[in-house]
mmCIF file of C-alpha atoms and ligand atoms in Angstrom:
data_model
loop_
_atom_site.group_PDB
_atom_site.id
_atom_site.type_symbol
_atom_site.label_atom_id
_atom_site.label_comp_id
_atom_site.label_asym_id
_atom_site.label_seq_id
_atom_site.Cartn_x
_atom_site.Cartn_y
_atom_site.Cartn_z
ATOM 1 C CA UNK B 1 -5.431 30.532 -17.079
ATOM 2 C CA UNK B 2 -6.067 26.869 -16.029
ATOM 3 C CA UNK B 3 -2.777 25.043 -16.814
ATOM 4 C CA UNK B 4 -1.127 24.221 -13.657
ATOM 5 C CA UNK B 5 2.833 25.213 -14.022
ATOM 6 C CA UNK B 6 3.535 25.211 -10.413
ATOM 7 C CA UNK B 7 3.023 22.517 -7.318
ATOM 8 C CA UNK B 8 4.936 22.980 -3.706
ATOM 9 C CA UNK B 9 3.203 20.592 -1.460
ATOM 10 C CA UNK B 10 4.355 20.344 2.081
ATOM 11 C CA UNK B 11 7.492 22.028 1.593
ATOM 12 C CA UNK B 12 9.825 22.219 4.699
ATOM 13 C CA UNK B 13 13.071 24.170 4.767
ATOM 14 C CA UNK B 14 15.750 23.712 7.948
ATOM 15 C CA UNK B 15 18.243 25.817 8.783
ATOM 16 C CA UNK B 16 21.138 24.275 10.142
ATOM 17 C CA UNK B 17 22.718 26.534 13.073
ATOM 18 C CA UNK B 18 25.180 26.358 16.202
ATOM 19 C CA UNK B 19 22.645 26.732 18.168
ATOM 20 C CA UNK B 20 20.074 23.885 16.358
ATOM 21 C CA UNK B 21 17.609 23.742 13.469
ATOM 22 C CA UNK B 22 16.094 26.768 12.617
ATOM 23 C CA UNK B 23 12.618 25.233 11.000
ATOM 24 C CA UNK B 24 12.222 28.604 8.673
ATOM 25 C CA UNK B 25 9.251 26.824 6.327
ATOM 26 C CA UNK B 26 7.529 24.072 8.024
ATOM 27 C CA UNK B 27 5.010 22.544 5.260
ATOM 28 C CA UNK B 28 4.030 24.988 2.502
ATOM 29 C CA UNK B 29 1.990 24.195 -0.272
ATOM 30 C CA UNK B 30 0.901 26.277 -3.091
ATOM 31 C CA UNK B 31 -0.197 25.651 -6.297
ATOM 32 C CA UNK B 32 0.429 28.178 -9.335
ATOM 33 C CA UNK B 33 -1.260 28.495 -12.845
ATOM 34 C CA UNK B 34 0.336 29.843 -16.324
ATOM 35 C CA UNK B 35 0.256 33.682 -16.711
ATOM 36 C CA UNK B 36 -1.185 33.898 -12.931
ATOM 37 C CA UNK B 37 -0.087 36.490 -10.243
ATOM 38 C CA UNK B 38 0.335 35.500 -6.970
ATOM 39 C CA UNK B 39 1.136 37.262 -3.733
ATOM 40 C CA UNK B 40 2.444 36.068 -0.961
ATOM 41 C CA UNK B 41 2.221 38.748 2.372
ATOM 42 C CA UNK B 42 3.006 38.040 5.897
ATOM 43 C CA UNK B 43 5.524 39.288 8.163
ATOM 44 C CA UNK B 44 8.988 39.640 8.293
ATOM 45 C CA UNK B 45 10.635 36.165 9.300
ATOM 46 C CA UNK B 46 7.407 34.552 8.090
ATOM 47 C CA UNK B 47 9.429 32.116 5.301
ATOM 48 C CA UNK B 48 8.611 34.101 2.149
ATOM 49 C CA UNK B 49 12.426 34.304 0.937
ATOM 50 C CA UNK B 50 13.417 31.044 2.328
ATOM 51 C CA UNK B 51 10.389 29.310 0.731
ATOM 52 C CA UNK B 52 11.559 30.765 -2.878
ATOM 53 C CA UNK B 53 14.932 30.051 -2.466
ATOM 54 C CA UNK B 54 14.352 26.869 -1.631
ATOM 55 C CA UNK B 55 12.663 26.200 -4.640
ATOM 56 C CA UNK B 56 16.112 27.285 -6.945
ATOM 57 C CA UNK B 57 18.440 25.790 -4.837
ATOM 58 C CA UNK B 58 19.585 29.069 -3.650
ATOM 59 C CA UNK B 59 19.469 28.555 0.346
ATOM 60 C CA UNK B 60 23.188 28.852 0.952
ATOM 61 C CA UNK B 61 25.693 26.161 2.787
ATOM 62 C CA UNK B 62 23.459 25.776 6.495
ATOM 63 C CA UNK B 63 19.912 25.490 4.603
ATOM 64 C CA UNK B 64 18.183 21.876 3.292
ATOM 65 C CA UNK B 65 14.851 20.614 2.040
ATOM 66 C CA UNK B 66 14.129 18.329 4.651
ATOM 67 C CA UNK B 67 10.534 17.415 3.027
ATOM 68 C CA UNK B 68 8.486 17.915 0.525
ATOM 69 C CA UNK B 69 8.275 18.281 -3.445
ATOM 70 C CA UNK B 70 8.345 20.992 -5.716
ATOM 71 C CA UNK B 71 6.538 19.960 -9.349
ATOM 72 C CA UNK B 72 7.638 22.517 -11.733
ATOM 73 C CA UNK B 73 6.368 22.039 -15.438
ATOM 74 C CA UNK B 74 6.264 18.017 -14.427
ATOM 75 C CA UNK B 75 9.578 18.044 -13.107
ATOM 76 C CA UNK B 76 10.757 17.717 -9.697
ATOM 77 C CA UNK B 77 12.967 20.344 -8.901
ATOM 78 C CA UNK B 78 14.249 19.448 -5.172
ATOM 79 C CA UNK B 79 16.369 16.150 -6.696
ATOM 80 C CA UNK B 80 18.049 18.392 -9.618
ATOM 81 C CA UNK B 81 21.493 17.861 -9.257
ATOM 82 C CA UNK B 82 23.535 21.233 -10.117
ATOM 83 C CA UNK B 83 23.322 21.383 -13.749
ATOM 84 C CA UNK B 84 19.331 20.160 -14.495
ATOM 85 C CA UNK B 85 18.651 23.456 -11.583
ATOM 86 C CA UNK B 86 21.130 25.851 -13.338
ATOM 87 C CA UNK B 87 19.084 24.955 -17.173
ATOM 88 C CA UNK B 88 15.842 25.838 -14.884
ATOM 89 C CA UNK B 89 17.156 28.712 -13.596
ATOM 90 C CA UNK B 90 18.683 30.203 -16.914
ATOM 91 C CA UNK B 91 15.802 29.550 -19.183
ATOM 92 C CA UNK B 92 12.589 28.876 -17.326
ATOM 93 C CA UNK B 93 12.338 30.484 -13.946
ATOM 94 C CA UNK B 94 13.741 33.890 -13.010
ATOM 95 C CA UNK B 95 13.915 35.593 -10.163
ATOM 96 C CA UNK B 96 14.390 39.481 -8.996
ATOM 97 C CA UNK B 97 15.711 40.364 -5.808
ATOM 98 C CA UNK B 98 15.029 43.309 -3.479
ATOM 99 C CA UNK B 99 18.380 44.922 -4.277
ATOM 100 C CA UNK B 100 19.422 45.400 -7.669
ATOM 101 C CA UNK B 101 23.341 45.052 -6.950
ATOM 102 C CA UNK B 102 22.410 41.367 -5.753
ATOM 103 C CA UNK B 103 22.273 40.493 -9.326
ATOM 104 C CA UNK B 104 24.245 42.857 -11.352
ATOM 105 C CA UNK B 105 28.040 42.785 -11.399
ATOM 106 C CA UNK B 106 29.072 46.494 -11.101
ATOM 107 C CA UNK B 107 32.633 45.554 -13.398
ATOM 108 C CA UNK B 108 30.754 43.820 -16.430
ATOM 109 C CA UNK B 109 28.660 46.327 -18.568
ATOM 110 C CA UNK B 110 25.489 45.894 -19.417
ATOM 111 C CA UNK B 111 25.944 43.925 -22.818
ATOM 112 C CA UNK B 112 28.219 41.328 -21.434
ATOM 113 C CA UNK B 113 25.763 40.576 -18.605
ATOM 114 C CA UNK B 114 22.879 40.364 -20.348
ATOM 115 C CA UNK B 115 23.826 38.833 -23.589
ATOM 116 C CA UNK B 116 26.265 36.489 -22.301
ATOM 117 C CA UNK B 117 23.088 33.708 -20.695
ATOM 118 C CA UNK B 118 21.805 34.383 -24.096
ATOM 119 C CA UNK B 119 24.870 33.235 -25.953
ATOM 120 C CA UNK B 120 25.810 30.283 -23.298
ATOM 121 C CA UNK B 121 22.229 29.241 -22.825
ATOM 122 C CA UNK B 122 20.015 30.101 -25.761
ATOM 123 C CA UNK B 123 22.610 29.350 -28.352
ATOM 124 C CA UNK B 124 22.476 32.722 -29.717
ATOM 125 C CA UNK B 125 25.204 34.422 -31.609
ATOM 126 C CA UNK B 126 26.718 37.691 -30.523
ATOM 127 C CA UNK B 127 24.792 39.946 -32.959
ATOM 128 C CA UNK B 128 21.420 37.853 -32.188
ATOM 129 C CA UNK B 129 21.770 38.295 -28.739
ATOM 130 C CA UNK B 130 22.985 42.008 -29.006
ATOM 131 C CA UNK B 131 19.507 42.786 -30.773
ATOM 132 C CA UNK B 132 17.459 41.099 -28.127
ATOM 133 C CA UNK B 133 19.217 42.944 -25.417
ATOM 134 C CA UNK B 134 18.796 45.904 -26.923
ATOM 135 C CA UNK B 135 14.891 44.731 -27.550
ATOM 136 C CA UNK B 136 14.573 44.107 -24.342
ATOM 137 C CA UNK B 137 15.738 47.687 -22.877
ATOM 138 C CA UNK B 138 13.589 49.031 -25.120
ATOM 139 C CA UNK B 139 10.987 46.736 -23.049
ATOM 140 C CA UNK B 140 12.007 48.339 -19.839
ATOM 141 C CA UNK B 141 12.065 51.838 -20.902
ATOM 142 C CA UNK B 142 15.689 52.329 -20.849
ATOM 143 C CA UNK B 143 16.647 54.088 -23.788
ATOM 144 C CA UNK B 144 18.539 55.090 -25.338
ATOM 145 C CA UNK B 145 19.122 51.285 -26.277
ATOM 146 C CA UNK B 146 21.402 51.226 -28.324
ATOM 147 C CA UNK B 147 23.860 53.825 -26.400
ATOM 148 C CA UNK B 148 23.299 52.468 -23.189
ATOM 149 C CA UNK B 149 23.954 48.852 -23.471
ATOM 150 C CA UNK B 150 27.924 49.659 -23.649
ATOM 151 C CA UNK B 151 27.189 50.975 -20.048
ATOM 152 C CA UNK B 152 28.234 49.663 -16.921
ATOM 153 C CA UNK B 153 25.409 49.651 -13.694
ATOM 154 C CA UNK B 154 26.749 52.273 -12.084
ATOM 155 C CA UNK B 155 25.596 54.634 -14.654
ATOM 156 C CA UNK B 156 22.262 53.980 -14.087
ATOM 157 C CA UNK B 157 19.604 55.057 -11.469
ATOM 158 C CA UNK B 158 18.623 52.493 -8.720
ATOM 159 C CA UNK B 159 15.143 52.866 -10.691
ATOM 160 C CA UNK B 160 16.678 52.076 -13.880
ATOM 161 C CA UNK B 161 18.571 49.345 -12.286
ATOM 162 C CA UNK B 162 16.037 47.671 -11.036
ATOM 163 C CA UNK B 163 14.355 47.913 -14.975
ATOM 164 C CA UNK B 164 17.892 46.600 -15.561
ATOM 165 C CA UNK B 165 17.307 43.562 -13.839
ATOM 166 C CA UNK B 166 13.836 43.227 -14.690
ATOM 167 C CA UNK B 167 15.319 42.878 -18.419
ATOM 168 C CA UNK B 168 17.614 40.502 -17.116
ATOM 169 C CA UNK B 169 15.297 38.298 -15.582
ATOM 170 C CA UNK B 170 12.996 38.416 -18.638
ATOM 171 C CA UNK B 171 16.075 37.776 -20.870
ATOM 172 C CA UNK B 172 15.367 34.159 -21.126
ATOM 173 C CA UNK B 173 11.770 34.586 -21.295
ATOM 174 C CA UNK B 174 10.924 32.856 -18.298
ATOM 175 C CA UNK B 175 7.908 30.919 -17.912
ATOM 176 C CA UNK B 176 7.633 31.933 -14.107
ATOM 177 C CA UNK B 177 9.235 35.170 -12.626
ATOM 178 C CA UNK B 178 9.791 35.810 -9.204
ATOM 179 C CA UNK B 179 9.480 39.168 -7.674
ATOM 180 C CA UNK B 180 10.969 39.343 -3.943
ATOM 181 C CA UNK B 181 9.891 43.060 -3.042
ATOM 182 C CA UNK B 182 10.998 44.086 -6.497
ATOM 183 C CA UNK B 183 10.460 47.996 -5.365
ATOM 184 C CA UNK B 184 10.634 48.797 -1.945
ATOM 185 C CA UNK B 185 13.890 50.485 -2.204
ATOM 186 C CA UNK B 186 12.128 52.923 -5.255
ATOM 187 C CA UNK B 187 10.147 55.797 -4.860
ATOM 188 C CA UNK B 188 6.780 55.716 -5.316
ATOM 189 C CA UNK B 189 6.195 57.043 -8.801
ATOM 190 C CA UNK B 190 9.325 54.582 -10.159
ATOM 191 C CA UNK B 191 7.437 52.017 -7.717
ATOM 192 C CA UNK B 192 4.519 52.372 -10.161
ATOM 193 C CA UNK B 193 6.029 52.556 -13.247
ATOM 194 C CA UNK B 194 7.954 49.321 -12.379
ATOM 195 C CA UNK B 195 4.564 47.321 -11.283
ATOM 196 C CA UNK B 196 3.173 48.660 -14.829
ATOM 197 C CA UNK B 197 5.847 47.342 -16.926
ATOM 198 C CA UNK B 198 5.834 43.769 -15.110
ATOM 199 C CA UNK B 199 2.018 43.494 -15.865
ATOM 200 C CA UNK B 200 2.546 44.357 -19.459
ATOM 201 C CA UNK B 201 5.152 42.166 -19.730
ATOM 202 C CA UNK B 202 3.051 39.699 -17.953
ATOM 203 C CA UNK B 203 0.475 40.062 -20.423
ATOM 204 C CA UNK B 204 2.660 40.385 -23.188
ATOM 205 C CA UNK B 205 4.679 36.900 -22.413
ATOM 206 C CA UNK B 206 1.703 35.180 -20.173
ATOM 207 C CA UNK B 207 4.770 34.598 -17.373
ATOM 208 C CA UNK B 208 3.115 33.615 -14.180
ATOM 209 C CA UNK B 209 4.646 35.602 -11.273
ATOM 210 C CA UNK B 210 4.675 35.043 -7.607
ATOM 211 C CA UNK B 211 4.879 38.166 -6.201
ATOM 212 C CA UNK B 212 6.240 39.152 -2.969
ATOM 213 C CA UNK B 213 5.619 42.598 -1.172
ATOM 214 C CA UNK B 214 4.561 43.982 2.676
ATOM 215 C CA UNK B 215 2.745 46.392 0.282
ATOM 216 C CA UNK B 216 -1.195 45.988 0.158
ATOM 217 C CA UNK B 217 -2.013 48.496 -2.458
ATOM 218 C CA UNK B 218 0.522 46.332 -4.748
ATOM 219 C CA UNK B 219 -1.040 42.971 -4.284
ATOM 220 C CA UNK B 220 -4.385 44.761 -4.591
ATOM 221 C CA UNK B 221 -3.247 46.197 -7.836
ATOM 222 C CA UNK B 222 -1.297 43.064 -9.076
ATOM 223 C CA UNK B 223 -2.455 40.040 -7.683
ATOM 224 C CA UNK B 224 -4.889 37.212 -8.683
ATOM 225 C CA UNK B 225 -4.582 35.086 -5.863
ATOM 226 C CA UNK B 226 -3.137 35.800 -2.229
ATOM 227 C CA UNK B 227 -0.803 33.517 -0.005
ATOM 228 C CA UNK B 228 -1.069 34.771 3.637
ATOM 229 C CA UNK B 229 2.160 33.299 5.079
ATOM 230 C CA UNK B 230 3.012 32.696 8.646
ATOM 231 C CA UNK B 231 5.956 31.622 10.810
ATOM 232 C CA UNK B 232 6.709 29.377 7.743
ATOM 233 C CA UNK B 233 2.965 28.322 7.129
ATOM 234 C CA UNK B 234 0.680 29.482 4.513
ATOM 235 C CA UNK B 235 -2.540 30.024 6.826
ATOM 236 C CA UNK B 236 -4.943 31.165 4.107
ATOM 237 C CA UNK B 237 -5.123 31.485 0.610
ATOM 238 C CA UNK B 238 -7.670 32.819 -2.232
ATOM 239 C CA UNK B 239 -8.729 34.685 -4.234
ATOM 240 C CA UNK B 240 -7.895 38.977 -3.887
ATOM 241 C CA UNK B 241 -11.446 39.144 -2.763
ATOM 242 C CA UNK B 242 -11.746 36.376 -0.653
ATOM 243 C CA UNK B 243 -9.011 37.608 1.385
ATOM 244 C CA UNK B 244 -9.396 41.846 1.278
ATOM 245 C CA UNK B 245 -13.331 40.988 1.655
ATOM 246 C CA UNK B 246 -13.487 37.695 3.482
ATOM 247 C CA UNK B 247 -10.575 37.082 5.585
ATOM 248 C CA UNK B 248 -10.842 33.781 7.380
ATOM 249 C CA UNK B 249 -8.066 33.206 9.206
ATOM 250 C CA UNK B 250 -7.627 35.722 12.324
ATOM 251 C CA UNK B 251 -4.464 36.505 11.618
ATOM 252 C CA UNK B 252 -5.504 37.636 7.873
ATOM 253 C CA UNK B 253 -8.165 39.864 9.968
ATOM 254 C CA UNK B 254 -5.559 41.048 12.149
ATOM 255 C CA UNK B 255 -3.288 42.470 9.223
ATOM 256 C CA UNK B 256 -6.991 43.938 7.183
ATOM 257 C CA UNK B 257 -7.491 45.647 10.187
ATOM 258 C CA UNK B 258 -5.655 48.700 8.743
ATOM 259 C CA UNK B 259 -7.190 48.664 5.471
ATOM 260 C CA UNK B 260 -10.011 51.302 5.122
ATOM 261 C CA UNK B 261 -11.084 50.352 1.714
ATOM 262 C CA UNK B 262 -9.587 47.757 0.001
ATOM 263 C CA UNK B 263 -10.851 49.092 -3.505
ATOM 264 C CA UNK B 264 -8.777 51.849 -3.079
ATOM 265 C CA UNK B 265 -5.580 50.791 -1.671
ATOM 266 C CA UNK B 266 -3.126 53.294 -2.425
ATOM 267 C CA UNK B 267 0.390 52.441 -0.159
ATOM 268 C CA UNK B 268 -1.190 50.701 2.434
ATOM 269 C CA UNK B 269 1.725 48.240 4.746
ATOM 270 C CA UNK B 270 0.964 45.869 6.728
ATOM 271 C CA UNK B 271 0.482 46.812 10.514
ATOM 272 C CA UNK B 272 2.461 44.717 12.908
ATOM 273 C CA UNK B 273 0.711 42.339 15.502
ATOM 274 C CA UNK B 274 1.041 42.424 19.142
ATOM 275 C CA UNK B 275 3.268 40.272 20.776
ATOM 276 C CA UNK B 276 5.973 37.808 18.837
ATOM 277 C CA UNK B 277 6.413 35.160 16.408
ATOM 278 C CA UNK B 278 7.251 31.525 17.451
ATOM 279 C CA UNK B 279 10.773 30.593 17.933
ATOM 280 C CA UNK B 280 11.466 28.559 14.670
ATOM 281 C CA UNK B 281 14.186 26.569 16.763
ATOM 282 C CA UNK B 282 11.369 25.223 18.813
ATOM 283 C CA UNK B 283 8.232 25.681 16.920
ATOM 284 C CA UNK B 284 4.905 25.058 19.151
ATOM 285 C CA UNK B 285 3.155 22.153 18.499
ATOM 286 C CA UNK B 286 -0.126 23.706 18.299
ATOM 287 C CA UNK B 287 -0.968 26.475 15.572
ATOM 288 C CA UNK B 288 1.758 28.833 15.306
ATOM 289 C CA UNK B 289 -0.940 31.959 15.812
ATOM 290 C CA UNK B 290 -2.505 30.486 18.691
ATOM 291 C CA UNK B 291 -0.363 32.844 21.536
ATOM 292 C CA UNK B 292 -1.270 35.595 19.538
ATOM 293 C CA UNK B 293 -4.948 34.787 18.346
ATOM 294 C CA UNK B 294 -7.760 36.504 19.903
ATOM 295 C CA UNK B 295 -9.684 33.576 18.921
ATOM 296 C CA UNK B 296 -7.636 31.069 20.004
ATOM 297 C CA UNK B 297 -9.600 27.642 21.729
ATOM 298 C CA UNK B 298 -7.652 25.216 23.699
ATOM 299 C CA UNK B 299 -7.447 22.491 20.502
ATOM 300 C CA UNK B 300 -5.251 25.524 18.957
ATOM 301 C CA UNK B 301 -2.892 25.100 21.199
ATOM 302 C CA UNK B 302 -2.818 21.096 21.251
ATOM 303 C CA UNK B 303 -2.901 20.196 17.521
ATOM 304 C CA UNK B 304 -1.342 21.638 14.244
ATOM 305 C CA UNK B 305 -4.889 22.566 12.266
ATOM 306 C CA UNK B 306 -5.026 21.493 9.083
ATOM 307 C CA UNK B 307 -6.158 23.213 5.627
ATOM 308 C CA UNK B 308 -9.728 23.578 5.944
ATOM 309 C CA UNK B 309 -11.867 24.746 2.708
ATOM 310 C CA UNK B 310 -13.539 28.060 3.185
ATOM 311 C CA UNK B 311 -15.222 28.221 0.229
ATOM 312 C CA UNK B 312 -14.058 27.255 -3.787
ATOM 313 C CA UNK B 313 -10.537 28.553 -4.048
ATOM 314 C CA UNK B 314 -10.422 29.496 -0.679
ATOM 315 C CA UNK B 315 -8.584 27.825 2.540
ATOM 316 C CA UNK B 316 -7.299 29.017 6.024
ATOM 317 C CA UNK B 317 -5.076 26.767 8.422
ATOM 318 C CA UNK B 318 -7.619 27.402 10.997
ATOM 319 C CA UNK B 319 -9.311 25.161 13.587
ATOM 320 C CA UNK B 320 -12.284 28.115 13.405
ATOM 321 C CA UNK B 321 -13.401 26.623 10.488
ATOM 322 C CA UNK B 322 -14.357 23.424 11.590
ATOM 323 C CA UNK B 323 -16.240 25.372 14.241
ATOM 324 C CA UNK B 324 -20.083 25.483 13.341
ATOM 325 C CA UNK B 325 -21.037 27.505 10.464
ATOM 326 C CA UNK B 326 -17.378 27.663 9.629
ATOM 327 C CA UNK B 327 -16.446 29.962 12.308
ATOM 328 C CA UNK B 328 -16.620 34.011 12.519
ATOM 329 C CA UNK B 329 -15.620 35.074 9.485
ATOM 330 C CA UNK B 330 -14.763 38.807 10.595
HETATM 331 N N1 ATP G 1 20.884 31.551 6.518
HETATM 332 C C1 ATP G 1 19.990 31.464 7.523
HETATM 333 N N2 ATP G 1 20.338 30.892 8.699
HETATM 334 C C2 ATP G 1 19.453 30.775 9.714
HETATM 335 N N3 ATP G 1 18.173 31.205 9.656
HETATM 336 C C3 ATP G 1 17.772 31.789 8.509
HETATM 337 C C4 ATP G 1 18.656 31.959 7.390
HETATM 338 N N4 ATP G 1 17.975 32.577 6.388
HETATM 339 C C5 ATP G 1 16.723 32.775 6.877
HETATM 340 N N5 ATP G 1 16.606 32.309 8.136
HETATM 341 C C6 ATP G 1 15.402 32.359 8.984
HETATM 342 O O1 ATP G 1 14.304 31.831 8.261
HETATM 343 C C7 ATP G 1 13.121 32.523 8.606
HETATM 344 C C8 ATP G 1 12.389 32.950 7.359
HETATM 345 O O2 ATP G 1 13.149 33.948 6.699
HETATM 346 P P1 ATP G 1 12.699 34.638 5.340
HETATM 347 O O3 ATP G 1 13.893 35.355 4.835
HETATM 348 O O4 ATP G 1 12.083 33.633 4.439
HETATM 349 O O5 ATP G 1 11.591 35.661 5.837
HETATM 350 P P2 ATP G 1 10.688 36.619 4.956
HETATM 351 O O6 ATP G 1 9.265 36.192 5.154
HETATM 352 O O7 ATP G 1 11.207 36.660 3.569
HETATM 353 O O8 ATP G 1 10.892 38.010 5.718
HETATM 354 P P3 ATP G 1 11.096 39.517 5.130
HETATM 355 O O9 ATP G 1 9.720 40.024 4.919
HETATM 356 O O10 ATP G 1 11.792 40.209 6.252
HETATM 357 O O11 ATP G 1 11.919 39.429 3.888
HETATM 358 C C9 ATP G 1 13.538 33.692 9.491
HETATM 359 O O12 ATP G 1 13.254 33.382 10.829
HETATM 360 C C10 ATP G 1 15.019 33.792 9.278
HETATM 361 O O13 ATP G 1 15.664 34.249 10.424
HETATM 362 MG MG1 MG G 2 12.191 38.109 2.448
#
């Protein structure tokens, strides 16, 4: 569980608009360990996407890393050049988006899509690859295999799509897999099966997967560590524990609130906050939270805080910690 595979240290991500930079991550770091799940929550606009696009080169014509590294398996991916980012994409790190049709070409059947990265990037022939295709569908529950790999993706259910794509990700055997709300658009009994077959597969492969979901009850069910981002800063991090039963950071508290019991989180979303996020075009200079916090002093508004240990394996971006006795923890 130990082997560090993953290293984003004060990541920032710009946005370049008409109307000016649009800071959408301003300094991530997080730190990720073979076969580990980790979740990332936090609010819509918070930098989840942006931060995990950034990392594959995926940000579109207006968005730049303006700082930071990304260490992936000792290599620093934010220097690739085009080729060195495609190898990482198509053999080591995959990624599954919200919406199945995102990655699956509706006029290609299912063969050609998914055996095709097998035959350009693994080397395979066409009968190798046809066999692990059909291997992998078995995988995902699609069955049966062997009939429905001639299909095209508009035979399938948006469940089975979305096990479509999870085979397609997995194709390659990735070595990290990233899940960007992977089910929200399923019902809740596909929801579940879906979550099941990625921890299998998980288990089965030892892929570490960052995880990303408004849903509580799925990081309580998935997740060994949590990311708690906000307005493009992770403010706490830990264990599943240390933030369900030990929330540090106030606005970690503010989005528990909701959460009778977290042992027995069954769909539980996050509840919004009062008042706004920060305008990422002009970001405050203080702690992004501080106009919202309940707990807010007047250094919160002045200075930036910085990472402050809350106990092993747990931090929070809060200036409450450095408060006596660490602050009020609830
Ligand atoms: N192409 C773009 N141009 C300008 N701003 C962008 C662009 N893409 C994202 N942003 C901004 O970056 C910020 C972070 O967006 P991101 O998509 O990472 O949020 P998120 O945390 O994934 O939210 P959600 O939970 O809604 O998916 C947002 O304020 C968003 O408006
Ligand atoms: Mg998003």
């Amino acid at each position: 569980m130990s082997e560090n595979i993953l290293t984003i240290s004060d990541l920032h991500t710009s946005f370049f608009t008409p109307v000016g930079e649009v800071k959408a991550v301003g300094g991530v770091s997080l730190k990720l360990s073979k076969g580990e799940v980790l979740g990332i929550v936090g609010e819509s606009g918070s930098g989840k996407s942006v931060t995990m696009l950034s990392m594959l080169h995926l940000l579109g014509p207006s968005g730049k890393v303006v700082g930071g590294s990304v260490n992936f398996e000792g290599q620093e991916l934010t220097t690739m050049n085009y080729k060195q980012m495609s190898d990482i994409r198509a053999n080591k790190i995959s990624m599954i988006f919200q919406d199945p049709m995102t990655s699956l070409n509706p006029v290609l059947s299912v063969s050609y899509q998914l055996c095709e990265p097998l035959i350009r990037h693994k080397h395979m022939t066409k009968a190798e690859a046809k066999k692990r295709v059909i291997e992998l569908l078995h995988d995902v529950g699609i069955e049966p295999a062997e009939e429905r790999i001639g299909q095209y993706p508009h035979q399938f259910s948006g469940g089975q799509r979305q096990r479509l794509m999870i085979a397609m990700a997995l194709a390659c055997n990735p070595d990290l897999l990233i899940a960007d709300e992977p089910t929200t658009a399923l019902d809740v009994t596909v929801q579940a099966q879906i979550l099941e077959l990625m921890k299998d597969l998980q288990k089965k492969w030892n892929t570490a997967i960052i995880l990303i979901t408004h849903d509580l009850g799925v990081i309580a069910g998935m997740a060994d560590r949590v990311a708690v981002m906000y307005s493009g800063h992770v403010v706490e991090e830990g264990t599943r524990r240390d933030i369900f039963y030990r929330p540090a950071h106030p606005y970690t508290q503010g989005l528990l609130k909701s959460v009778p019991n977290p042992d027995n989180l069954t769909k539980e979303r996050l509840i919004p906050i009062k008042g706004q996020p920060p305008d990422l075009l002009n970001p405050p200079k203080g702690c992004p939270y501080a106009l919202r916090c309940p707990k807010a002093m007047r250094v919160c508004l002045q200075y930036p805080p910085e990472t402050q240990f809350v106990e092993e394996g747990h931090s929070a971006a809060c200036w409450l910690q450095r408060a006596p006795h660490g602050g009020d923890a609830r």
